[in-house]
Tab-separated table of C-alpha atoms and ligand atoms in Angstrom:
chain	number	residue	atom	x	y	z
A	1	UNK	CA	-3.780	2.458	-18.715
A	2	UNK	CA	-3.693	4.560	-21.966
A	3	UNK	CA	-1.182	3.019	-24.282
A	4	UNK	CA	0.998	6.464	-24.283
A	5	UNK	CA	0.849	5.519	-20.178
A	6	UNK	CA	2.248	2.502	-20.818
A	7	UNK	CA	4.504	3.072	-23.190
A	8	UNK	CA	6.433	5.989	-20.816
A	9	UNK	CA	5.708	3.833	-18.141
A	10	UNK	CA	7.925	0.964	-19.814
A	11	UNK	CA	10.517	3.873	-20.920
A	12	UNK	CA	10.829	4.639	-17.559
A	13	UNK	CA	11.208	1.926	-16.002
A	14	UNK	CA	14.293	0.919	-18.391
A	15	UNK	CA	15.672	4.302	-17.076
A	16	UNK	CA	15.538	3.435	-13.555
A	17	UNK	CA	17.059	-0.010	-14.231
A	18	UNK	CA	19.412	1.553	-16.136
A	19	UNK	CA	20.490	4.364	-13.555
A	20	UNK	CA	19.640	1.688	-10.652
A	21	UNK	CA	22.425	-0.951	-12.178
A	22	UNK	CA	25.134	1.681	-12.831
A	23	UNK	CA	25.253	3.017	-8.609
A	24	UNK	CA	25.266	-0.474	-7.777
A	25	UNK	CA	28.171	-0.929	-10.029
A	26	UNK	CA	29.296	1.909	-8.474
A	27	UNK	CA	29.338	0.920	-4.763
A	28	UNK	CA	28.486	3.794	-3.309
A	29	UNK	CA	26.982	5.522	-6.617
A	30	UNK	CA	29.819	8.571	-6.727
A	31	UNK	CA	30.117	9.997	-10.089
A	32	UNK	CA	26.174	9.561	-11.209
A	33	UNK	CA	24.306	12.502	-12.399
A	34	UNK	CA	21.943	11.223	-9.709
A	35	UNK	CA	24.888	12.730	-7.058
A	36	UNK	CA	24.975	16.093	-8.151
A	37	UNK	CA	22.925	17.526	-5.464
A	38	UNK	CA	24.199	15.189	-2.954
A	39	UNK	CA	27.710	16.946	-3.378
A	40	UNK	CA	26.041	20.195	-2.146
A	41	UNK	CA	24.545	18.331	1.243
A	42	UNK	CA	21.131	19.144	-0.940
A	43	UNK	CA	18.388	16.727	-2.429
A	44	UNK	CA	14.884	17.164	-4.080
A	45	UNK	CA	12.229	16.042	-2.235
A	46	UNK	CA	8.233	16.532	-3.054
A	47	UNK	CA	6.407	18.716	-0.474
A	48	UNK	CA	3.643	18.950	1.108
A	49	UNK	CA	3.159	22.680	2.152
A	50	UNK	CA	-0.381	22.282	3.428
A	51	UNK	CA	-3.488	19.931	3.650
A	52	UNK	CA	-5.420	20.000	0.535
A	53	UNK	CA	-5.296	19.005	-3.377
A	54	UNK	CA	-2.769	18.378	-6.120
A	55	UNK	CA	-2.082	21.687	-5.759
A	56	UNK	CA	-0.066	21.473	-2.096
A	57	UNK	CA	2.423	19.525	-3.326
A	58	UNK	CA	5.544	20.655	-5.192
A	59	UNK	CA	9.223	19.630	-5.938
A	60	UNK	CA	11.423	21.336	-3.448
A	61	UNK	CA	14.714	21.680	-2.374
A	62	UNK	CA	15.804	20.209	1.152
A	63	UNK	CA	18.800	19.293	3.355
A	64	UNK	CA	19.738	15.984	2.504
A	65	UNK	CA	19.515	13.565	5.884
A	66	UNK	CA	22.738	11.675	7.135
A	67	UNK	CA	22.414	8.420	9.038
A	68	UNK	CA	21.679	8.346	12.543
A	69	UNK	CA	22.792	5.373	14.848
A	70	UNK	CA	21.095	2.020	13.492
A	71	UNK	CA	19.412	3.834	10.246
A	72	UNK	CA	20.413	3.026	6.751
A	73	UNK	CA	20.793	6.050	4.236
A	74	UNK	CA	19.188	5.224	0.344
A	75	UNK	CA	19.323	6.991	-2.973
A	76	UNK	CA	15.959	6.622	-3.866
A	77	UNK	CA	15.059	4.808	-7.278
A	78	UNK	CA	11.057	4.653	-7.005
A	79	UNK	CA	8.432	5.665	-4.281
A	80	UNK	CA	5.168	3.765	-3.584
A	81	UNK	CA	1.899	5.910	-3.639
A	82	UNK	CA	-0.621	4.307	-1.824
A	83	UNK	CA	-4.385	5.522	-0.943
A	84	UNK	CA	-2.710	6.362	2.544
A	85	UNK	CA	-0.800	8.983	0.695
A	86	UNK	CA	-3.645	10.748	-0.491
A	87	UNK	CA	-5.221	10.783	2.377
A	88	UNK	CA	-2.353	12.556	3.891
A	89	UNK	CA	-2.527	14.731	1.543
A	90	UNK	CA	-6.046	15.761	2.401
A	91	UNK	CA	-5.448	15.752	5.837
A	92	UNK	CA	-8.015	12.805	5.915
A	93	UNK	CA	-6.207	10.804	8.517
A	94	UNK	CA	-6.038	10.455	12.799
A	95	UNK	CA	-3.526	13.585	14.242
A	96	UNK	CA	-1.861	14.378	10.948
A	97	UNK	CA	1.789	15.665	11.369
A	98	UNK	CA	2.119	19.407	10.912
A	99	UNK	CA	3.008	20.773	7.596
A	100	UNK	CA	5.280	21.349	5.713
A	101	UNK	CA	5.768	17.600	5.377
A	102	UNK	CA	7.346	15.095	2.743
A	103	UNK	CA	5.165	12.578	2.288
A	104	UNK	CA	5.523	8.461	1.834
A	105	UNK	CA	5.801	5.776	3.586
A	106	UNK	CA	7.752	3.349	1.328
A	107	UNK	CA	10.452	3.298	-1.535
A	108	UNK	CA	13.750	1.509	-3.377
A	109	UNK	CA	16.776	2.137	-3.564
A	110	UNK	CA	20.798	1.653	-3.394
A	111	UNK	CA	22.160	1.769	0.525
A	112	UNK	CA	24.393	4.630	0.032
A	113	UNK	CA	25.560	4.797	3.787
A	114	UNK	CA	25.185	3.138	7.105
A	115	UNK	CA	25.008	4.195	10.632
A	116	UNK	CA	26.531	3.048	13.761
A	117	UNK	CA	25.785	-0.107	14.473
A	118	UNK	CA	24.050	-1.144	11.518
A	119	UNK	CA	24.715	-5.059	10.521
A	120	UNK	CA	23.662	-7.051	7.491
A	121	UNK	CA	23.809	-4.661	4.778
A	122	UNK	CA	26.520	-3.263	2.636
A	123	UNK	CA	27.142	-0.017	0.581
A	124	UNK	CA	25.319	-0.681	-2.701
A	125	UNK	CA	22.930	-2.986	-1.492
A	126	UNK	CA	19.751	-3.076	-3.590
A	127	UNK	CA	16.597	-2.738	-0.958
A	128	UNK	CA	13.475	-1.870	-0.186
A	129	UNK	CA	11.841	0.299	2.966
A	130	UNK	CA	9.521	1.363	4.871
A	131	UNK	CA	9.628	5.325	6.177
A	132	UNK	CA	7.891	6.870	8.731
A	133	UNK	CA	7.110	9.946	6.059
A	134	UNK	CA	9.532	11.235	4.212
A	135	UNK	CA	9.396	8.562	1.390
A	136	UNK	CA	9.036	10.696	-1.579
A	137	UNK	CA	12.472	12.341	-1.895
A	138	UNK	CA	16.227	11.831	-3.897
A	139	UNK	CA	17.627	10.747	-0.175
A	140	UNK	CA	15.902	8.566	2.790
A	141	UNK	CA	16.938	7.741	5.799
A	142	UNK	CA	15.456	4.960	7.636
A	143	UNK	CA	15.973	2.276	11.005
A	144	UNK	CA	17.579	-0.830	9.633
A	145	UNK	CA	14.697	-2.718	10.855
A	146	UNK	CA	12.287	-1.226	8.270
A	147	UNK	CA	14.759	-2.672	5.656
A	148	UNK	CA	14.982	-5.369	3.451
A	149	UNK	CA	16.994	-6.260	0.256
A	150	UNK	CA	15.446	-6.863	-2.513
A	151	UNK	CA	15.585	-9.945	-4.661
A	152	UNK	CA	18.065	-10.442	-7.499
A	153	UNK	CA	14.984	-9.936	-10.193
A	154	UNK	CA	12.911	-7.947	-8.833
A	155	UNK	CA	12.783	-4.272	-10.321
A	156	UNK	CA	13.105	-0.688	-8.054
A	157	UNK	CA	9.721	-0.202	-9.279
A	158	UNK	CA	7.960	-3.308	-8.386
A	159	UNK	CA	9.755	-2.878	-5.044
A	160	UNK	CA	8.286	-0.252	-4.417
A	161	UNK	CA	5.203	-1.531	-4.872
A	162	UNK	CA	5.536	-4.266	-2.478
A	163	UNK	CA	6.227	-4.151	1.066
A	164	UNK	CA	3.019	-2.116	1.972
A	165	UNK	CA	0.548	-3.846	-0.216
A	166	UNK	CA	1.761	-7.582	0.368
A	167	UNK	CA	2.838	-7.228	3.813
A	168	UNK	CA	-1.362	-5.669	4.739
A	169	UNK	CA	-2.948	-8.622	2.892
A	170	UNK	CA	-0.087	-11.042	4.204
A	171	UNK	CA	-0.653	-9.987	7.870
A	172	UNK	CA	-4.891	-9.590	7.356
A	173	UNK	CA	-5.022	-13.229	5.419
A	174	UNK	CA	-2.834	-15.609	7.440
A	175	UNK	CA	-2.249	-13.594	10.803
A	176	UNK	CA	-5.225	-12.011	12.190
A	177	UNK	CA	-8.247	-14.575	9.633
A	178	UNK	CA	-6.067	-17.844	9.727
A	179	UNK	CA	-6.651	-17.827	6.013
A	180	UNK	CA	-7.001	-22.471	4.552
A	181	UNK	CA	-7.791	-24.143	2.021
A	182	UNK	CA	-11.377	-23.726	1.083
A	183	UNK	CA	-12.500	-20.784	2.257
A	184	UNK	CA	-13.731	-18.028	1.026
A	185	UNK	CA	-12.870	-13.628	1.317
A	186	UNK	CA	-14.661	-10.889	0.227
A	187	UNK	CA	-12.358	-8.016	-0.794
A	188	UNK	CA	-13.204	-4.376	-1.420
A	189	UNK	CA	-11.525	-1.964	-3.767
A	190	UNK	CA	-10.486	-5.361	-5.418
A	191	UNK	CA	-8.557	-3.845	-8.273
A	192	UNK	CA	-6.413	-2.103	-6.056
A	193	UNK	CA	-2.974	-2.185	-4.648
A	194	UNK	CA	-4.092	-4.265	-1.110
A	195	UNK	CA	-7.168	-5.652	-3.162
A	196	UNK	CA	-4.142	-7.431	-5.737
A	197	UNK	CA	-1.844	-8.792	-3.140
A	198	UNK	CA	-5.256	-10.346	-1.238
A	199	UNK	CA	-6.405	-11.898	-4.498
A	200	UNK	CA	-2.731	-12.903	-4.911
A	201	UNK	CA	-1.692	-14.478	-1.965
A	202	UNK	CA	-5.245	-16.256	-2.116
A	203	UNK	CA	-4.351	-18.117	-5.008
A	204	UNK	CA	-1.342	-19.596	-3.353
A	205	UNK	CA	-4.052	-21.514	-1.394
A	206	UNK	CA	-5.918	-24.453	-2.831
A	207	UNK	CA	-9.642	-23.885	-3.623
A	208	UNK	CA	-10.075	-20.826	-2.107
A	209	UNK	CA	-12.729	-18.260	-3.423
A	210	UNK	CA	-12.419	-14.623	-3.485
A	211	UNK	CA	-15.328	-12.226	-3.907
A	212	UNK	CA	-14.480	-9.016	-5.203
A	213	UNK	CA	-16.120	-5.707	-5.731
A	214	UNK	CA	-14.691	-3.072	-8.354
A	215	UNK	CA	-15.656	-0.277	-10.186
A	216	UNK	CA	-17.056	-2.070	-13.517
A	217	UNK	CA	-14.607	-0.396	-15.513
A	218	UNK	CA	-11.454	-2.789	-14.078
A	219	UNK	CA	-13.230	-5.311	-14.233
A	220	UNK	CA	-11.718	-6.408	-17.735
A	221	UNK	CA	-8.260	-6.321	-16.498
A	222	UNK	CA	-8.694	-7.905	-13.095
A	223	UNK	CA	-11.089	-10.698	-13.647
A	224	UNK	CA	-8.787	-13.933	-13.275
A	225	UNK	CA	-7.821	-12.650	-10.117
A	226	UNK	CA	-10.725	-12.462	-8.538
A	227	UNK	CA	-13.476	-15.660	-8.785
A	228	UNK	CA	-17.057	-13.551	-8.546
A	229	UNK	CA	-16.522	-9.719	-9.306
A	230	UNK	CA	-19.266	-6.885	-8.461
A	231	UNK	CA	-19.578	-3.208	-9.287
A	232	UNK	CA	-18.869	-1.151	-6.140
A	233	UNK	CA	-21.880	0.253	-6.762
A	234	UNK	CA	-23.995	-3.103	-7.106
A	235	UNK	CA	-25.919	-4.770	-3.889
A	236	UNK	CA	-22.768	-7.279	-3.095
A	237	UNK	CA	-24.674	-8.716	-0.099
A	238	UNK	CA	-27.448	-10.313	-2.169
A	239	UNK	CA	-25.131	-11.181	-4.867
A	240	UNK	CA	-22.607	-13.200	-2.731
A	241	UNK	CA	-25.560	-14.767	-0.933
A	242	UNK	CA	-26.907	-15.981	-4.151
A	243	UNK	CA	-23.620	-17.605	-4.987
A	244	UNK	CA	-23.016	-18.915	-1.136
A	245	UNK	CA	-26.216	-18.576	0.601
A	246	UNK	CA	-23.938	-19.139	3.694
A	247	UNK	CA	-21.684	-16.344	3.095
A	248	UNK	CA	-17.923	-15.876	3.491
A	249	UNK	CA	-15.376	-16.712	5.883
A	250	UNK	CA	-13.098	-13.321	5.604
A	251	UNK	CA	-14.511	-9.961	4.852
A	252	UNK	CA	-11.925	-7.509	4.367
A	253	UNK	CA	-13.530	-4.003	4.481
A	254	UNK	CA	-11.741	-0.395	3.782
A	255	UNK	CA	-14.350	1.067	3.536
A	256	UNK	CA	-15.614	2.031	6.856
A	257	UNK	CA	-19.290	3.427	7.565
A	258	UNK	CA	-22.227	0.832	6.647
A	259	UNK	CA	-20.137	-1.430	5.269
A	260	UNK	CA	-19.263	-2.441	8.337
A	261	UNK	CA	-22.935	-3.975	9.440
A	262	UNK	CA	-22.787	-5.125	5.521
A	263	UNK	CA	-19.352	-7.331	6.106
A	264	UNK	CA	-20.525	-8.918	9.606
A	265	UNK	CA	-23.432	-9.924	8.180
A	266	UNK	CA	-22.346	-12.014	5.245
A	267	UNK	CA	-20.320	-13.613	7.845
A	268	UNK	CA	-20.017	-17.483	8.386
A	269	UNK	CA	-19.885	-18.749	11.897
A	270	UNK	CA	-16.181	-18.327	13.125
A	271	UNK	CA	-15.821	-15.726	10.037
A	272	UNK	CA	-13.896	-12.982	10.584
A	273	UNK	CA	-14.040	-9.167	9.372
A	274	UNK	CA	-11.297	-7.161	9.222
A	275	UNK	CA	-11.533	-2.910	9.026
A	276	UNK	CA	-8.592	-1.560	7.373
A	277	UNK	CA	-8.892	1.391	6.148
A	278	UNK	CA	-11.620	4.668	5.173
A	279	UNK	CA	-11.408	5.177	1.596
A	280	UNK	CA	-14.923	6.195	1.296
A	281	UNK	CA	-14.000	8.922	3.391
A	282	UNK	CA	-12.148	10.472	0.267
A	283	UNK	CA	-14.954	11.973	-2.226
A	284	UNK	CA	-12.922	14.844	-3.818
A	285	UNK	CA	-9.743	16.425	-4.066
A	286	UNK	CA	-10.084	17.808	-0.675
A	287	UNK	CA	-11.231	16.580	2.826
A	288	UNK	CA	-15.067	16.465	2.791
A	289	UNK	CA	-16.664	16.640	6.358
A	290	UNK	CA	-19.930	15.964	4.866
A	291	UNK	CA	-18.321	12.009	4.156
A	292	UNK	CA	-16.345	11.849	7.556
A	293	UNK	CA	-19.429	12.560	9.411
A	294	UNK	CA	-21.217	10.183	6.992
A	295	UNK	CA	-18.920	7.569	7.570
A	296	UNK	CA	-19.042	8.150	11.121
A	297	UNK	CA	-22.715	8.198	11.923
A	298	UNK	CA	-23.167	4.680	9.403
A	299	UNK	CA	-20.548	2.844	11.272
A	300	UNK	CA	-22.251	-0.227	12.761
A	301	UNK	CA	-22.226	-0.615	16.492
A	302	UNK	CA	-21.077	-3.642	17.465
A	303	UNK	CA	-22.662	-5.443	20.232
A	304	UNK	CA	-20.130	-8.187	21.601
A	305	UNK	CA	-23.238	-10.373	23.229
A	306	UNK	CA	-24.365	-10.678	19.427
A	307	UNK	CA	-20.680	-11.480	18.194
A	308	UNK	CA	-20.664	-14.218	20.985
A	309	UNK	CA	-23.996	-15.751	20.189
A	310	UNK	CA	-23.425	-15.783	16.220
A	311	UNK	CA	-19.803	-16.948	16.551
A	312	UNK	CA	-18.248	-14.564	14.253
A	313	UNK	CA	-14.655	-12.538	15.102
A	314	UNK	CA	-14.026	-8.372	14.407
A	315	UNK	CA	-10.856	-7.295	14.155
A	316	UNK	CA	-8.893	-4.444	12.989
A	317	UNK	CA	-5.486	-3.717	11.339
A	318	UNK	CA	-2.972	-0.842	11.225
A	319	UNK	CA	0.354	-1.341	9.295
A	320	UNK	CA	2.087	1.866	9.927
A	321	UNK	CA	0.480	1.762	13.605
A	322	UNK	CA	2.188	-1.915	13.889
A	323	UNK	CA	5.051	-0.702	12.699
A	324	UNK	CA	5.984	2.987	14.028
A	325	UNK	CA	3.736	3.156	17.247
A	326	UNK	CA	3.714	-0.558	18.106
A	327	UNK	CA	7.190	-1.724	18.005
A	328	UNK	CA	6.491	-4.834	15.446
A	329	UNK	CA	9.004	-4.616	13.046
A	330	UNK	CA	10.698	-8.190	14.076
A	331	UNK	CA	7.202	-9.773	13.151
A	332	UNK	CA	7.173	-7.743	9.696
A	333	UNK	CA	10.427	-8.718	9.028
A	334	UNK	CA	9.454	-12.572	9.500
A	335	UNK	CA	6.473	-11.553	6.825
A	336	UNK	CA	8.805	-9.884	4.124
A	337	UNK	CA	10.575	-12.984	4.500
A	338	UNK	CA	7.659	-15.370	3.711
A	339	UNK	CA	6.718	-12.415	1.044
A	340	UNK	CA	10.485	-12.923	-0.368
A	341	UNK	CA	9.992	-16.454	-0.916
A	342	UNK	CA	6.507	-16.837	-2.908
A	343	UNK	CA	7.974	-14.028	-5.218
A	344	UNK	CA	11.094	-15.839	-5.942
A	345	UNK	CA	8.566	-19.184	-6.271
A	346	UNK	CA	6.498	-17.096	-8.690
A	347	UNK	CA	3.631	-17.339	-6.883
A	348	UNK	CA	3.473	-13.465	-6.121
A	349	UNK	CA	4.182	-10.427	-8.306
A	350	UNK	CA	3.597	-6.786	-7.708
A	351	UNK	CA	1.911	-5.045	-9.623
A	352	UNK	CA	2.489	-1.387	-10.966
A	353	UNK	CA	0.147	0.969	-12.362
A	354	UNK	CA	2.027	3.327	-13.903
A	355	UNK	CA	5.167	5.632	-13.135
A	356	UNK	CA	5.716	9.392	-12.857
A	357	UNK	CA	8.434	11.197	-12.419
A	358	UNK	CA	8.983	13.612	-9.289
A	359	UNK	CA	8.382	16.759	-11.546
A	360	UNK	CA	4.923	14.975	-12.557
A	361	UNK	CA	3.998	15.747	-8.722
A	362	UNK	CA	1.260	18.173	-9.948
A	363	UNK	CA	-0.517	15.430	-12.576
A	364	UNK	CA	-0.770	12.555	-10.496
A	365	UNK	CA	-4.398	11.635	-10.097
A	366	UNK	CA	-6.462	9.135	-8.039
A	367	UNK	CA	-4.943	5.965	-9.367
A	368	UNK	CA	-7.093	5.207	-13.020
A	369	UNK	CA	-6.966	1.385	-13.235
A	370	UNK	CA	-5.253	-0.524	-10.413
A	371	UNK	CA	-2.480	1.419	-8.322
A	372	UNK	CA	0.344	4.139	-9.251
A	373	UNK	CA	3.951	4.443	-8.767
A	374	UNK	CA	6.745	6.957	-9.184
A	375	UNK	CA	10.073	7.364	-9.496
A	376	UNK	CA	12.229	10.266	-9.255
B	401	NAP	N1	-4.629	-0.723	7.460
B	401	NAP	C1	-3.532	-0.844	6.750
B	401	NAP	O1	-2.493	-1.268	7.259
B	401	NAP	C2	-3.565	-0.471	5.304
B	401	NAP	C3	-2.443	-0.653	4.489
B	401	NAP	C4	-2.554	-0.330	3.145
B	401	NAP	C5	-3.752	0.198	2.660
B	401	NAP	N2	-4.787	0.381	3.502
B	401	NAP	C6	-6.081	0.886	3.037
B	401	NAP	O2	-6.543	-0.002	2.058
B	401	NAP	C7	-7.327	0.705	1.121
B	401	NAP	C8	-6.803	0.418	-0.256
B	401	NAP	O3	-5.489	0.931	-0.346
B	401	NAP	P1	-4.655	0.787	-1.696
B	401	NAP	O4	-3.367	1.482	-1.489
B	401	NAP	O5	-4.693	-0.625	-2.135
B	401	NAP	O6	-5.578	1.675	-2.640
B	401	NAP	P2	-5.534	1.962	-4.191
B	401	NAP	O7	-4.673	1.004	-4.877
B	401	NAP	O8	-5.275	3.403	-4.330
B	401	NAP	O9	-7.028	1.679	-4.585
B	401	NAP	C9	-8.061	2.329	-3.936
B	401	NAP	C10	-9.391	1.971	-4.553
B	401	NAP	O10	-10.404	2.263	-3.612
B	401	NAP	C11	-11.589	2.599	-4.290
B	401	NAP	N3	-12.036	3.914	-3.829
B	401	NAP	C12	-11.381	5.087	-3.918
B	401	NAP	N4	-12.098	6.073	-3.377
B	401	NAP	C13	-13.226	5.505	-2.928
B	401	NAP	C14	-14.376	6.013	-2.280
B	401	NAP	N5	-14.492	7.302	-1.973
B	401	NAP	N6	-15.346	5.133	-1.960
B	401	NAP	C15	-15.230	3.843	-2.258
B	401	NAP	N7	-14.159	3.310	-2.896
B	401	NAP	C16	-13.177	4.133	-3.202
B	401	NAP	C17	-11.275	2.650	-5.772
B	401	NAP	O11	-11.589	1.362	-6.321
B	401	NAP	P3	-12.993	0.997	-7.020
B	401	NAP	O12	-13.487	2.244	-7.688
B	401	NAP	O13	-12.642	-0.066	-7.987
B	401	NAP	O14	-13.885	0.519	-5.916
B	401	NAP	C18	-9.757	2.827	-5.742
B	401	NAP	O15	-9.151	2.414	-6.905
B	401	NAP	C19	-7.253	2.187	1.531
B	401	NAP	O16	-8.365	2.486	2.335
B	401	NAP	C20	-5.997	2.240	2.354
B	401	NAP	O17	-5.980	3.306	3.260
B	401	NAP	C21	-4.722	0.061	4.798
C-alpha cells in the first residue's frame, strides 16, 4: 500500500473509532452527526444501478430500513469488500438479483434497534454481521442469527474484515478437510482476504505447511505467512512436487477451470480439494464471456471410479449458500465462536488493506496488495 494509502488509511480508522466510541457512549447514538439523515427516515447507501464497472455504482439516497420481527437494526461503521462483491458487480455470479441493488454482504456497527423477539443484544451493542445484500449503506438491517458482537479490542474495521474471510477458511480447514497437525494445504490467491485467514488459522496448528501461490509482487509482504510461495503465473504443480514429491493433503482452489484437474492431482491419498470460488472468471472491469466459457470448457470432469481407486475426496463450499439458502446459521454461529476465541488468544488477526470512504465508491479498484475495506 502506498504510504499516502496508509497514512489515510490510519486517519481513518482513528475517525471511525472515534465516531464508533461516541454512539456507543451514546446508547442509541442520538445526537451524532452520523443521525442526521436518520431523523428524516433517510440514509446513504452505495448503488448498484446496473451490471458492469466502477462506473454502476454511486452514493445514493434511500429509505432507511426499520427492524422486522427477529432482525437487529445497525448504524454502519465499516463494510467488508470481498472478491464476491465485485463479482456482483459484474454480474459474474449464479441468478444475480435484479438491479438496482445495494451491494455487501458483511459490515460493523452499533445495534441501534431491535425487533420483536430479538434476545441477547442490547441498544449500543458493538457487532458484527452478515447481510444478505444490502451491506454497503449508513443503516442495515439484518436476522439476529447473522449477528455477533464483537470483541472488546477489536476495531469496526477489522470487523469488518472478519466474519466472511475467517469463517470460509475456518469452515474449508477444520469442517469439510479435517485440517491436523502435519499436514500440508495449497492455497490460491494466497495474499488475499480467504488466502490470509487459511494461512492464519494454519499456523494455529503444529507443523503444518502451507503452499501458496501469489502474484510475485505480494510476495514481500506475505512471505512468513505462507511456508513455499509461487507466482500465480509459475508451474505450481512441479514446484510443490519438487518440495513434496507426494503432494499435499488440502488443495483449496478459487480458481475454477483447469485448476481443478491441477489441485486433484497434487493430491495425497485421502487428500481433499475444495472449489470455492471463480476468480479467474474476472479478467476486466466487466463480465468477459470469453473467460466464463474458458473456465467452463477447462473444468476437469471428475470421474468418481477414479476418486475411489486413488482415495482422494472433492468437495465444494458456499458461505452465503450455507448461510441464506441452506439454513446454517446455528453451525456459523458455533464457528464465530471458535473464531472469537483464537482472536482474543492472539492467534488470529484480520487483516485490512486499506479504507475508503462511501464517496470513494467510484476509485475503488481490484484490491492492490492483500484485501480492501471501507467505511462510510
Ligand atoms: N465459497 C465461499 O464461501 C467464499 C467465501 C469468500 C470468498 N470466496 C472466494 O474466494 C476467492 C478469494 O476471495 P477474497 O475475498 O479473499 O479475494 P481478494 O482478497 O479480493 O483477493 C483475490 C485475489 O485473487 C487473485 N485474482 C484476482 N483476479 C484473478 C484472476 N482473474 N485470475 C486469477 N487470480 C485472480 C488476485 O491474487 P493474485 O494476483 O495474488 O493471485 C487477487 O488479489 C474469490 O474467488 C471469492 O469469490 C469464496
Amino acid at each position: 500500500m502506498a504510504k499516502e494509502g496508509a497514512e489515510k488509511a490510519d486517519e481513518t480508522e482513528q475517525m471511525i473509532e472515534k465516531e464508533g466510541g461516541k454512539e456507543a457512549a451514546e446508547g442509541s447514538g442520538g445526537g451524532s452527526s452520523s443521525l442526521r439523515a436518520g431523523d428524516t427516515k433517510e440514509m446513504r447507501a452505495v448503488l448498484l444501478s446496473g451490471f458492469g464497472g466502477l462506473n454502476k455504482l454511486r452514493v445514493s439516497k434511500k429509505v432507511m430500513p426499520e427492524p422486522q420481527e427477529g432482525e437487529l437494526k445497525i448504524r454502519v461503521k465499516a463494510c467488508g469488500l470481498n472478491f464476491i462483491d465485485l463479482m456482483v458487480r459484474q454480474g459474474n455470479i449464479d441468478n444475480p438479483p435484479k438491479t438496482p441493488l445495494v451491494p455487501g454482504f458483511e459490515c460493523s456497527g452499533i445495534i441501534e434497534a431491535l425487533g420483536d423477539s430479538v434476545a441477547g443484544f442490547e441498544i449500543g451493542d458493538r457487532v458484527m454481521a452478515f447481510v444478505n445484500y444490502n451491506a454497503w449503506a449508513e443503516v442495515v438491517c439484518t436476522p439476529v442469527e447473522f449477528v455477533y458482537k464483537i470483541p472488546d479490542d477489536m476495531s469496526f474495521s477489522e470487523a469488518a474484515a472478519f466474519p466472511m474471510n475467517f469463517v470460509t477458511a475456518y469452515m474449508m480447514l477444520f469442517e469439510v478437510a479435517n485440517l491436523r497437525e502435519g499436514m500440508s494445504v495449497l492455497v490460491h490467491s494466497a495474499g488475499g482476504g480467504v488466502g490470509q485467514a487459511v494461512a492464519q488459522l494454519c499456523s494455529t496448528i503444529p507443523s503444518v505447511t502451507v503452499f501458496g501461490t501469489a502474484s510475485s509482487f505480494k510476495h514481500e509482504a506475505i512471505k512468513d505467512s505462507v511456508t513455499h510461495l509461487f507466482d500465480r503465473n509459475a508451474d505450481y504443480v512441479q514446484e510443490v512436487k519438487r518440495i513434496s514429491a507426494e503432494g499435499v493433503d488440502i488443495v483449496l482452489d478459487c480458481l475454477c477451470g483447469e485448476n481443478t484437474g491441477k489441485g486433484l492431482s497434487l493430491l495425497k491419498p485421502l487428500g481433499t480439494y475444495i472449489l470455492y470460488g471463480s476468480s479467474n472468471m474476472v479478467t476486466g472491469e466487466t463480465k468477459s464471456f470469453f473467460s466464463f466459457a474458458k473456465s467452463w470448457w477447462q473444468v476437469e470432469k471428475v470421474n468418481p471410479i477414479k476418486l475411489y481407486e486413488e482415495n482422494k475426496v472433492i468437495a465444494g463450499f458456499s458461505l452465503l449458500n450455507l448461510l441464506f439458502k441452506q439454513g446454517r446459521s446455528g453451525l456459523i454461529k458455533g464457528i464465530m465462536d471458535k473464531l472469537i476465541t483464537l482472536y482474543n488468544e492472539k492467534k488470529i488477526k484480520p487483516l485490512v488493506d486499506s479504507l475508503w470512504a462511501l464517496e470513494e465508491v467510484g476509485k475503488w479498484l481490484p484490491p492492490p496488495l492483500l484485501f480492501l475495506k471501507f467505511i462510510k
